[in-house]
CSV table of C-alpha atoms in Angstrom, one decimal:
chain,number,residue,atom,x,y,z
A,1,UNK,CA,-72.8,14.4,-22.8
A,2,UNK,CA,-74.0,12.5,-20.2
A,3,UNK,CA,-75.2,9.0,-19.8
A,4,UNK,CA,-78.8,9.0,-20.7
A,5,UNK,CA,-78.2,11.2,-23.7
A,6,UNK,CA,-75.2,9.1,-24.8
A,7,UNK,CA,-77.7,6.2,-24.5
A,8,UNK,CA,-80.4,8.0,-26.4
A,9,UNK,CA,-77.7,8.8,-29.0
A,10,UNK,CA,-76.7,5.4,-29.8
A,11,UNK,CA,-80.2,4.2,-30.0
A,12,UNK,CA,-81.2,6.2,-32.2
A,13,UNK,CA,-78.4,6.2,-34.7
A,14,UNK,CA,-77.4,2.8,-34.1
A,15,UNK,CA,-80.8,0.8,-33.7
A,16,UNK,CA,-79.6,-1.0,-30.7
A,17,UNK,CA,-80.9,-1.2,-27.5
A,18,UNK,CA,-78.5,-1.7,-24.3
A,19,UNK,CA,-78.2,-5.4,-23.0
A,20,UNK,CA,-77.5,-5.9,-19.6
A,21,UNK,CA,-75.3,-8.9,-19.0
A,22,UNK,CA,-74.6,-8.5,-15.0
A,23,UNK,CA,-77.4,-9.1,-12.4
A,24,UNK,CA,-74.8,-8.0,-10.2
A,25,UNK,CA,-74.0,-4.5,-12.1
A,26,UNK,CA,-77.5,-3.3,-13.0
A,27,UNK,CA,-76.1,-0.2,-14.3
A,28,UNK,CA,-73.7,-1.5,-16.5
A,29,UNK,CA,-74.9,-1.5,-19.9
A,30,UNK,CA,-73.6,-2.9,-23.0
A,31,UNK,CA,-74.4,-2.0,-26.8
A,32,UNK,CA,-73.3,-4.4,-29.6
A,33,UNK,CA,-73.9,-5.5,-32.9
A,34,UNK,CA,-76.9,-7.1,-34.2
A,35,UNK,CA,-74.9,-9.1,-36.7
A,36,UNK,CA,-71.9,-10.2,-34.7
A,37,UNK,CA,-72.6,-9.5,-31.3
A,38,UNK,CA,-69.4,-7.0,-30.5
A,39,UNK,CA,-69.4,-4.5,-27.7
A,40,UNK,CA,-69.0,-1.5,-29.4
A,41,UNK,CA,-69.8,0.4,-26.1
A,42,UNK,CA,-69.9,-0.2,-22.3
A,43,UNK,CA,-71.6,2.3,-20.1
A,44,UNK,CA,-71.1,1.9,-16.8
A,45,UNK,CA,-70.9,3.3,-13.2
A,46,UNK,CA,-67.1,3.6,-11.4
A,47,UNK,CA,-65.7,4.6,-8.2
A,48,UNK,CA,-63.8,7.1,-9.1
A,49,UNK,CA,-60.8,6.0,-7.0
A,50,UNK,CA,-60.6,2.9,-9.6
A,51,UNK,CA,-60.1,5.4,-11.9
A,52,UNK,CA,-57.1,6.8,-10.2
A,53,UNK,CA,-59.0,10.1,-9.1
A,54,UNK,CA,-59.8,11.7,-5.8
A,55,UNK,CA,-63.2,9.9,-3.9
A,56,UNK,CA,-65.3,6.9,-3.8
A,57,UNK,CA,-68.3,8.1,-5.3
A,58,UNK,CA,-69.7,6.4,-9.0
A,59,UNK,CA,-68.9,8.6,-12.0
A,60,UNK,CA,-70.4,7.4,-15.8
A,61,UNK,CA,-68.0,6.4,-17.8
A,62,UNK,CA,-68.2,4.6,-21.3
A,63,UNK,CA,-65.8,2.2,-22.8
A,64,UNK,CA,-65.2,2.4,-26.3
A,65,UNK,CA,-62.9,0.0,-28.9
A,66,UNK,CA,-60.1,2.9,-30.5
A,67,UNK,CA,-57.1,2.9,-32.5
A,68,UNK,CA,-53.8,2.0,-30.2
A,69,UNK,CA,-52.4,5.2,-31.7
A,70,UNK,CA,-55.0,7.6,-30.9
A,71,UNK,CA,-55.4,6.1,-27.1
A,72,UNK,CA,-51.9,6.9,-25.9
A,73,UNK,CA,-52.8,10.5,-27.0
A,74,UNK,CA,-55.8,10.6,-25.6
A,75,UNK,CA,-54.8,9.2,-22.3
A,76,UNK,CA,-53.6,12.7,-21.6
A,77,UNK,CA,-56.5,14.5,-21.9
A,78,UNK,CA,-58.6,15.3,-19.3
A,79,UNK,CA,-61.8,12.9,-18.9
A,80,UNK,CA,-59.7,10.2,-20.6
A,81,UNK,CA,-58.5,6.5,-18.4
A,82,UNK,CA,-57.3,3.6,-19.2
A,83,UNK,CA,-59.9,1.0,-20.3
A,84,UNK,CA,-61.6,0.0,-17.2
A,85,UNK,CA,-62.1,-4.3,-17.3
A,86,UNK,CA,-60.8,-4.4,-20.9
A,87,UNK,CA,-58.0,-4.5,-23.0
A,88,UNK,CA,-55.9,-1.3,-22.2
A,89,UNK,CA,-54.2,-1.2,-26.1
A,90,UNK,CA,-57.1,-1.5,-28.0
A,91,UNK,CA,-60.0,-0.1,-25.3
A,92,UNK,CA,-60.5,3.5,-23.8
A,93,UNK,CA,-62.4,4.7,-20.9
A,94,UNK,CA,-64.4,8.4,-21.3
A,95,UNK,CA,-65.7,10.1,-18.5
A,96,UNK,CA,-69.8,11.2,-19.1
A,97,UNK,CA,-68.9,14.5,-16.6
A,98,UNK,CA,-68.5,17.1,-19.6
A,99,UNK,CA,-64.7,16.7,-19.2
A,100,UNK,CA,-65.0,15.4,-22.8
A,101,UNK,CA,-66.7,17.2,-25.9
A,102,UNK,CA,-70.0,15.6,-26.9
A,103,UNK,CA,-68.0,15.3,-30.9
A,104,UNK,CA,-64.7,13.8,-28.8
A,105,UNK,CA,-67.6,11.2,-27.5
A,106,UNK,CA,-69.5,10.8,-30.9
A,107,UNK,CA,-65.9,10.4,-32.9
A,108,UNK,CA,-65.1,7.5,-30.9
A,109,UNK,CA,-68.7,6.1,-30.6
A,110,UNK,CA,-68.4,5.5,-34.2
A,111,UNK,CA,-64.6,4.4,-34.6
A,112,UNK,CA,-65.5,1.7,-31.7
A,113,UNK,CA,-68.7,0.8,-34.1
A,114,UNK,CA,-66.5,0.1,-37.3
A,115,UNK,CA,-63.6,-1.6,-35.5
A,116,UNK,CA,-65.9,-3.4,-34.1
A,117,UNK,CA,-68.1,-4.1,-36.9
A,118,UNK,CA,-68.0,-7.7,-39.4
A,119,UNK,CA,-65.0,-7.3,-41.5
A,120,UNK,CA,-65.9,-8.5,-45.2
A,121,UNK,CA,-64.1,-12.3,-46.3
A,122,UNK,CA,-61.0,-12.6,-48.2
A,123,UNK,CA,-61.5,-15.0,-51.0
């Protein structure tokens, strides 16, 4: 999956539309929560040598929220980094290259949606 079709994905099965909080990052777009205002995703454009590979030149990349278990798996795979800018226990970084499978990408789309979602009161 790449960028614009992640981006088409999440609009239309999410009904959000990406915000764009940086003059100075253009490209970086963020998709949150109507109700609560939470990133659930955060496309953006990297050098890849902030990423710890070979080159300068941008690659896609999404941040997603995920479960602290399933991230130190992950990390291994191929496509998969350390949250870029965010919090490296609870956040992910996936490559939009085709290293990761379109349902890898989709699967954590919609974990980062519910963690990321309202949680009900306790009365």
């Amino acid at each position: 999956m790449n960028r614009t079709e992640l981006k088409q994905f999440i609009m239309e099965n999410y009904s959000v539309e990406a915000d764009y909080p940086w003059l100075k990052h253009p490209n970086f777009e963020v998709f949150r929560h109507s109700n609560n205002q939470k990133w659930f995703a955060l496309i953006m454009d990297v050098p890849k040598d902030k990423l710890g590979l070979r080159g300068s030149e941008p690659l896609d990349v999404v941040n997603f929220k995920c479960d602290p278990i399933l991230i130190g798996s992950l990390r291994g795979e191929p496509g998969f980094f350390p949250a870029y800018h965010m919090n490296k226990e609870q956040w992910l970084t996936a490559a939009l290259d085709g290293s990761v499978s379109d349902e890898q990408i989709k699967m954590l789309l919609d974990m980062s949606y519910v963690l990321t979602a309202t949680k009900p009161r306790k009365r």
